[in-house]
Amino acid sequence: GGRLYVVTAGGEGDCRAWLADVVLHEKIALGQLSWHQGGVTSIAVTTDEQKRMCVVTGGGDGGVCSWLVGDVNVGGLLAQHAGQISALICGYQQSDGSVLQVVSGSLDGPLRLTEVRGSEPPTSVILGIAHEGITALSLLNVQGRQVLISGGLDGTLTAWDLDTRLPRGTANACRYGAVQSLCATGSPSGEEFIVGGQDGSVSLWHATTLDEHRRSNLGTSVLSLCPIPGRRLGWVAGLADGNVAIIHDLGMHAEDISYIQAHNGEVRAVSSFMLAGRSVVASAGLDRRLRLFDLDTRAQLLEVALDGYAMCAAAQSPFLAAGTSAGAVVLRFADDLLSLIDEEPATLNRVDLRSVST
């Protein structure tokens, strides 16, 4: 077509073709959004009033950045921490849907709330210094008020009122080690959340009282948690032994837990969502693979090769975002993807995206 291509071959074994005019006009650099110096350690996604997907990333450089999927010119640096961003959550304010709220925590302890109002410069305040280092965050709507739950290296939980920006209470969640993951239960009341610990525990808590209701132990560190979409209450846990746990109930007498052998190594992140009417979960592992599983059949649907070690993931159908030691990538799944996989599983169940990370 009259356009010049350049072919490169690297020591990692990849051979890649590049459009020379795209490289010369720096469109690749623009598309890759190299805002972080190092890996993307935390990631979150949400949609604005216009249903546009917003991705917020936190890096090993302490930076918190945002951008709009499909328009890389919209976004930029929101806040700066002194240490690595270890937990991140975002959403649009309930009282004003044009205000993006981002809560970020770092391993050196600060918990920061940043608000973005349209084209105005972001405003950022420190909520507190907590837990000897923040490791996990979850945002709940409790009786019309936004309650933030934070967990940390010291194994404790703190509930924060985002309206008053004050802590509501603290409790010890782990018998030893850190709180490594948090997620809302998805219950109708919205007042319960799940805690995953370095001690292998998965426990159900009430946000208002910070009381523990039920507990199970999975025998290995629980590195990530997410709720199962759909009508049946349940959660998915990513484990240090490479398994993904499907949890429908907790406690000594009512425990209902099954497992998928998902990765060779730690499952750093799990994120579940609805795709073409089916409940699916994406798991990201230290084996540099992102895999998609059907939660009903437990069958693997898709495998994506990543350019770096997986560190985090977040989903809002049909988008899936993942952060790695080499950057971040956002995938958009086509509506007919699952039907195509069902028809041609041998050719469609593995995708190599090592050239499109951002």
Coordinates of C-alpha atoms in Angstrom, one line a residue:
G1 CA 0.0 0.0 0.0
G2 CA 3.0 2.4 -0.4
R3 CA 3.8 2.4 3.4
L4 CA 7.1 1.4 4.8
Y5 CA 7.4 -1.3 7.4
V6 CA 10.3 -2.0 9.8
V7 CA 10.9 -5.5 11.1
T8 CA 12.7 -6.0 14.5
A9 CA 13.8 -9.1 16.2
G10 CA 14.8 -9.2 19.9
G11 CA 16.6 -11.4 22.4
E12 CA 13.2 -12.3 24.0
G13 CA 12.4 -14.3 20.9
D14 CA 9.8 -11.9 19.4
C15 CA 9.7 -10.7 15.8
R16 CA 7.6 -7.5 15.3
A17 CA 6.5 -5.4 12.3
W18 CA 6.2 -1.6 12.8
L19 CA 4.7 1.0 10.5
A20 CA 7.5 3.5 9.9
D21 CA 5.3 6.6 9.4
V22 CA 3.5 5.8 12.7
V23 CA 6.8 5.5 14.6
L24 CA 8.1 8.7 13.0
H25 CA 5.0 10.7 14.0
E26 CA 5.3 9.3 17.6
K27 CA 1.8 7.9 17.5
I28 CA 3.1 4.7 19.2
A29 CA 4.5 6.7 22.1
L30 CA 1.2 8.6 22.4
G31 CA -0.8 5.3 22.4
Q32 CA 1.5 3.8 25.0
L33 CA 1.1 6.6 27.5
S34 CA 4.4 6.1 29.3
W35 CA 3.4 8.0 32.4
H36 CA 4.9 5.7 35.0
Q37 CA 8.6 5.1 35.5
G38 CA 8.4 1.3 36.0
G39 CA 5.4 -1.0 36.4
V40 CA 1.7 -0.4 37.0
T41 CA 1.1 -1.7 40.5
S42 CA -2.6 -0.8 40.9
I43 CA -5.4 -0.3 38.5
A44 CA -9.1 0.7 38.6
V45 CA -11.9 1.4 36.1
T46 CA -15.1 3.3 36.1
T47 CA -17.5 5.0 33.6
D48 CA -18.5 8.7 33.5
E49 CA -21.9 10.3 32.9
Q50 CA -21.3 9.9 29.1
K51 CA -20.6 6.1 29.6
R52 CA -17.0 6.6 28.7
M53 CA -14.5 4.2 30.3
C54 CA -12.0 5.9 32.6
V55 CA -8.9 4.0 33.7
V56 CA -6.9 5.0 36.8
T57 CA -3.4 3.6 37.3
G58 CA -0.9 3.7 40.2
G59 CA 2.7 3.0 39.7
G60 CA 5.9 1.9 41.4
D61 CA 7.0 5.5 41.0
G62 CA 4.2 6.7 43.4
G63 CA 2.2 8.4 40.6
V64 CA -1.6 8.1 40.2
C65 CA -2.7 8.8 36.6
S66 CA -6.0 8.7 34.7
W67 CA -7.1 8.5 31.1
L68 CA -10.1 7.8 28.9
V69 CA -10.3 4.6 26.8
G70 CA -10.4 5.6 23.2
D71 CA -9.0 9.1 23.7
V72 CA -5.5 9.1 25.0
N73 CA -5.3 12.9 24.9
V74 CA -7.7 13.1 27.9
G75 CA -6.0 12.4 31.2
G76 CA -2.8 13.0 33.1
L77 CA -1.2 12.9 36.6
L78 CA -3.7 13.1 39.4
A79 CA -1.6 12.7 42.5
Q80 CA 1.9 11.8 43.7
H81 CA 2.9 9.6 46.6
A82 CA 6.4 9.2 48.0
G83 CA 6.2 5.4 47.8
Q84 CA 4.8 2.7 45.5
I85 CA 1.0 2.7 45.0
S86 CA -0.2 -0.5 46.6
A87 CA -4.0 0.0 46.4
L88 CA -6.4 2.0 44.3
I89 CA -10.1 2.6 44.0
C90 CA -12.2 5.1 42.0
G91 CA -15.7 6.1 41.2
Y92 CA -17.9 9.1 40.4
Q93 CA -19.4 11.0 43.3
Q94 CA -23.0 10.0 44.0
S95 CA -24.2 13.6 44.7
D96 CA -22.4 15.0 41.6
G97 CA -21.8 12.5 38.8
S98 CA -19.2 14.8 37.1
V99 CA -16.7 14.5 40.0
L100 CA -14.3 11.6 39.8
Q101 CA -13.1 10.4 43.3
V102 CA -9.8 8.4 43.5
V103 CA -8.5 6.9 46.7
S104 CA -4.9 5.7 46.6
G105 CA -2.7 4.1 49.2
S106 CA 1.0 3.5 49.2
L107 CA 3.3 1.1 51.0
D108 CA 4.8 4.0 53.1
G109 CA 1.4 4.5 54.8
P110 CA -0.4 7.6 53.3
L111 CA -4.0 7.2 52.2
R112 CA -4.9 10.0 49.7
L113 CA -8.3 11.2 48.3
T114 CA -8.1 13.0 45.0
E115 CA -11.1 14.6 43.3
V116 CA -11.3 15.7 39.6
R117 CA -14.0 18.1 38.5
G118 CA -14.2 18.4 34.7
S119 CA -11.3 20.3 33.3
E120 CA -10.3 21.8 36.6
P121 CA -6.9 20.8 38.2
P122 CA -7.3 17.8 40.5
T123 CA -7.4 18.5 44.3
S124 CA -5.8 16.0 46.6
V125 CA -5.8 15.6 50.4
I126 CA -4.3 13.0 52.8
L127 CA -7.0 11.1 54.7
G128 CA -4.4 9.7 57.1
I129 CA -1.3 7.6 57.6
A130 CA -2.5 4.0 58.2
H131 CA -1.6 0.4 58.8
E132 CA 2.2 0.8 58.5
G133 CA 1.5 0.6 54.8
I134 CA -1.7 0.3 52.8
T135 CA -2.3 -3.0 51.0
A136 CA -6.0 -3.1 50.0
L137 CA -9.1 -0.8 49.6
S138 CA -12.8 -1.3 49.1
L139 CA -15.6 1.3 48.7
L140 CA -19.1 0.7 50.0
N141 CA -22.4 2.6 50.0
V142 CA -23.7 2.3 53.6
Q143 CA -27.1 3.9 54.2
G144 CA -26.5 6.6 51.6
R145 CA -23.0 7.4 52.7
Q146 CA -19.7 6.4 51.1
V147 CA -17.6 4.2 53.4
L148 CA -14.0 3.3 52.5
I149 CA -12.4 0.2 54.0
S150 CA -8.7 0.1 54.1
G151 CA -6.4 -2.8 55.0
G152 CA -2.7 -2.9 55.7
L153 CA 0.6 -4.6 56.4
D154 CA -0.2 -4.7 60.1
G155 CA -3.3 -7.0 59.5
T156 CA -5.8 -4.3 60.6
L157 CA -8.9 -2.8 58.9
T158 CA -10.1 0.8 59.2
A159 CA -13.4 2.2 58.1
W160 CA -13.4 5.8 56.8
D161 CA -16.3 8.2 56.1
L162 CA -15.5 9.8 52.8
D163 CA -18.1 12.6 53.4
T164 CA -16.4 13.8 56.7
R165 CA -13.0 12.3 55.7
L166 CA -12.6 10.9 59.2
P167 CA -12.0 7.3 60.4
R168 CA -15.0 5.5 61.9
G169 CA -13.2 2.6 63.6
T170 CA -10.4 0.0 63.4
A171 CA -10.3 -3.8 63.9
N172 CA -7.8 -6.6 63.7
A173 CA -8.5 -8.9 60.7
C174 CA -5.6 -11.3 60.4
R175 CA -4.1 -13.6 63.0
Y176 CA -0.7 -12.9 61.4
G177 CA 0.6 -11.0 58.4
A178 CA -1.1 -8.4 56.2
V179 CA -4.6 -7.8 54.9
Q180 CA -4.0 -8.6 51.2
S181 CA -7.3 -8.1 49.5
L182 CA -10.8 -6.6 50.1
C183 CA -14.1 -6.5 48.2
A184 CA -17.7 -5.7 48.7
T185 CA -20.0 -8.7 48.9
G186 CA -22.6 -7.4 46.5
S187 CA -25.4 -8.0 49.1
P188 CA -28.6 -5.9 48.9
S189 CA -27.7 -4.0 52.1
G190 CA -24.3 -3.0 50.7
E191 CA -22.9 -3.1 54.3
E192 CA -20.8 -6.3 54.2
F193 CA -17.4 -6.9 52.7
I194 CA -14.9 -9.7 52.4
V195 CA -11.3 -9.7 53.7
G196 CA -8.5 -11.9 52.3
G197 CA -5.4 -12.4 54.5
Q198 CA -1.8 -13.4 54.2
D199 CA -2.6 -16.0 56.8
G200 CA -4.9 -17.8 54.3
S201 CA -8.1 -16.5 55.9
V202 CA -11.3 -15.3 54.0
S203 CA -13.7 -13.6 56.3
L204 CA -17.1 -11.8 56.1
W205 CA -17.4 -8.4 57.9
H206 CA -20.0 -5.7 58.6
A207 CA -18.9 -2.2 57.6
T208 CA -20.9 -0.2 60.2
T209 CA -19.8 -2.2 63.3
L210 CA -16.6 -3.8 62.0
D211 CA -17.7 -7.1 63.4
E212 CA -16.6 -10.4 61.8
H213 CA -19.5 -12.7 60.9
R214 CA -17.9 -15.8 59.3
R215 CA -14.4 -17.1 58.5
S216 CA -12.8 -19.9 56.4
N217 CA -9.2 -20.7 55.8
L218 CA -7.9 -21.5 52.3
G219 CA -4.5 -22.8 53.4
T220 CA -2.5 -20.2 51.3
S221 CA -2.3 -16.4 51.1
V222 CA -5.3 -14.7 49.5
L223 CA -3.9 -12.2 47.1
S224 CA -7.0 -10.8 45.5
L225 CA -10.8 -10.9 45.7
C226 CA -13.8 -9.9 43.7
P227 CA -17.6 -10.5 43.8
I228 CA -19.3 -12.8 41.3
P229 CA -21.7 -11.0 39.0
G230 CA -25.3 -12.1 38.7
R231 CA -28.0 -13.2 41.1
R232 CA -26.2 -15.8 43.2
L233 CA -24.0 -14.3 45.9
G234 CA -20.4 -15.3 45.8
W235 CA -16.8 -14.3 45.4
V236 CA -13.6 -15.2 43.6
A237 CA -10.2 -15.3 45.3
G238 CA -6.8 -15.4 43.7
L239 CA -4.4 -17.5 45.7
A240 CA -0.6 -17.7 46.2
D241 CA -0.5 -21.4 45.1
G242 CA -1.9 -20.6 41.6
N243 CA -5.5 -21.6 42.2
V244 CA -8.6 -19.5 41.8
A245 CA -11.1 -20.2 44.5
I246 CA -14.9 -19.9 43.8
I247 CA -16.6 -19.1 47.1
H248 CA -20.4 -19.3 47.7
D249 CA -20.4 -19.5 51.5
L250 CA -18.0 -19.3 54.4
G251 CA -17.8 -20.8 57.9
M252 CA -17.2 -24.2 59.4
H253 CA -20.6 -25.6 58.8
A254 CA -21.8 -23.9 55.6
E255 CA -18.5 -23.7 53.6
D256 CA -19.0 -23.9 49.9
I257 CA -15.7 -23.5 48.0
S258 CA -14.3 -25.0 44.8
Y259 CA -11.1 -24.4 42.9
I260 CA -9.7 -23.8 39.4
Q261 CA -6.0 -24.5 38.7
A262 CA -5.3 -21.3 36.9
H263 CA -1.6 -20.4 36.9
N264 CA 1.9 -21.7 37.5
G265 CA 2.7 -19.3 40.4
E266 CA 0.8 -16.6 42.3
V267 CA -2.6 -15.3 41.1
R268 CA -1.9 -11.6 41.5
A269 CA -5.4 -10.4 40.5
V270 CA -8.9 -11.6 39.7
S271 CA -11.8 -9.7 38.2
S272 CA -15.2 -11.1 37.3
F273 CA -17.9 -9.6 35.0
M274 CA -20.7 -10.6 32.7
L275 CA -19.9 -11.3 29.0
A276 CA -22.6 -12.2 26.6
G277 CA -24.9 -13.3 29.4
R278 CA -22.2 -15.6 31.1
S279 CA -20.4 -15.0 34.3
V280 CA -16.6 -15.0 33.6
V281 CA -13.5 -14.3 35.7
A282 CA -10.2 -13.0 34.5
S283 CA -7.1 -14.1 36.4
A284 CA -3.7 -12.5 36.1
G285 CA -0.6 -14.5 37.3
L286 CA 3.1 -14.3 37.9
D287 CA 3.5 -16.7 34.9
R288 CA 2.8 -13.6 32.6
R289 CA -0.6 -14.9 31.6
L290 CA -4.0 -13.4 31.7
R291 CA -6.7 -16.1 31.5
L292 CA -10.5 -16.0 31.1
F293 CA -12.6 -18.7 32.7
D294 CA -16.3 -19.5 32.6
L295 CA -17.5 -19.5 36.3
D296 CA -20.3 -22.0 35.6
T297 CA -18.3 -24.7 33.6
R298 CA -14.9 -23.8 35.0
A299 CA -13.6 -24.0 31.4
Q300 CA -10.8 -21.8 30.2
L301 CA -12.0 -19.5 27.5
L302 CA -9.0 -17.3 26.6
E303 CA -5.3 -16.9 27.3
V304 CA -3.4 -13.6 26.8
A305 CA 0.4 -13.4 26.9
L306 CA 1.5 -10.3 28.8
D307 CA 4.7 -8.4 28.4
G308 CA 5.5 -8.3 32.1
Y309 CA 4.6 -9.9 35.4
A310 CA 1.0 -9.4 36.3
M311 CA 0.4 -7.1 39.3
C312 CA -3.3 -6.0 39.2
A313 CA -6.5 -6.1 37.1
A314 CA -9.9 -4.5 37.0
A315 CA -13.0 -5.0 34.8
Q316 CA -16.2 -3.3 33.8
S317 CA -17.8 -5.2 30.9
P318 CA -16.8 -5.3 28.1
F319 CA -13.5 -3.8 29.2
L320 CA -10.7 -5.5 31.1
A321 CA -7.6 -3.6 32.3
A322 CA -4.4 -5.2 33.7
G323 CA -1.3 -3.7 35.1
T324 CA 2.1 -5.4 34.8
S325 CA 5.8 -4.8 35.6
A326 CA 6.0 -3.6 32.0
G327 CA 3.0 -1.2 31.9
A328 CA -0.7 -1.7 31.5
V329 CA -3.1 -2.9 28.8
V330 CA -6.9 -2.5 28.3
L331 CA -8.8 -5.1 26.4
R332 CA -12.3 -4.7 24.9
F333 CA -14.1 -8.0 24.4
A334 CA -16.4 -8.3 21.4
D335 CA -20.0 -9.3 22.0
D336 CA -19.6 -12.4 19.9
L337 CA -16.3 -13.4 21.4
L338 CA -17.7 -16.4 23.4
S339 CA -19.6 -17.8 20.4
L340 CA -16.5 -17.6 18.3
I341 CA -14.5 -19.4 21.0
D342 CA -17.2 -22.1 21.2
E343 CA -17.0 -22.6 17.4
E344 CA -13.1 -22.4 17.0
P345 CA -11.5 -23.0 20.4
A346 CA -8.2 -24.2 19.0
T347 CA -7.5 -21.0 17.1
L348 CA -9.1 -18.4 19.4
N349 CA -8.3 -19.3 22.9
R350 CA -4.8 -17.8 23.0
V351 CA -3.8 -14.2 22.1
D352 CA -0.4 -12.7 22.3
L353 CA -0.7 -9.0 23.3
R354 CA 2.9 -8.3 24.1
S355 CA 3.1 -5.5 21.4
V356 CA 0.1 -3.5 22.6
S357 CA 0.8 -2.8 26.3
T358 CA 0.4 0.8 27.4

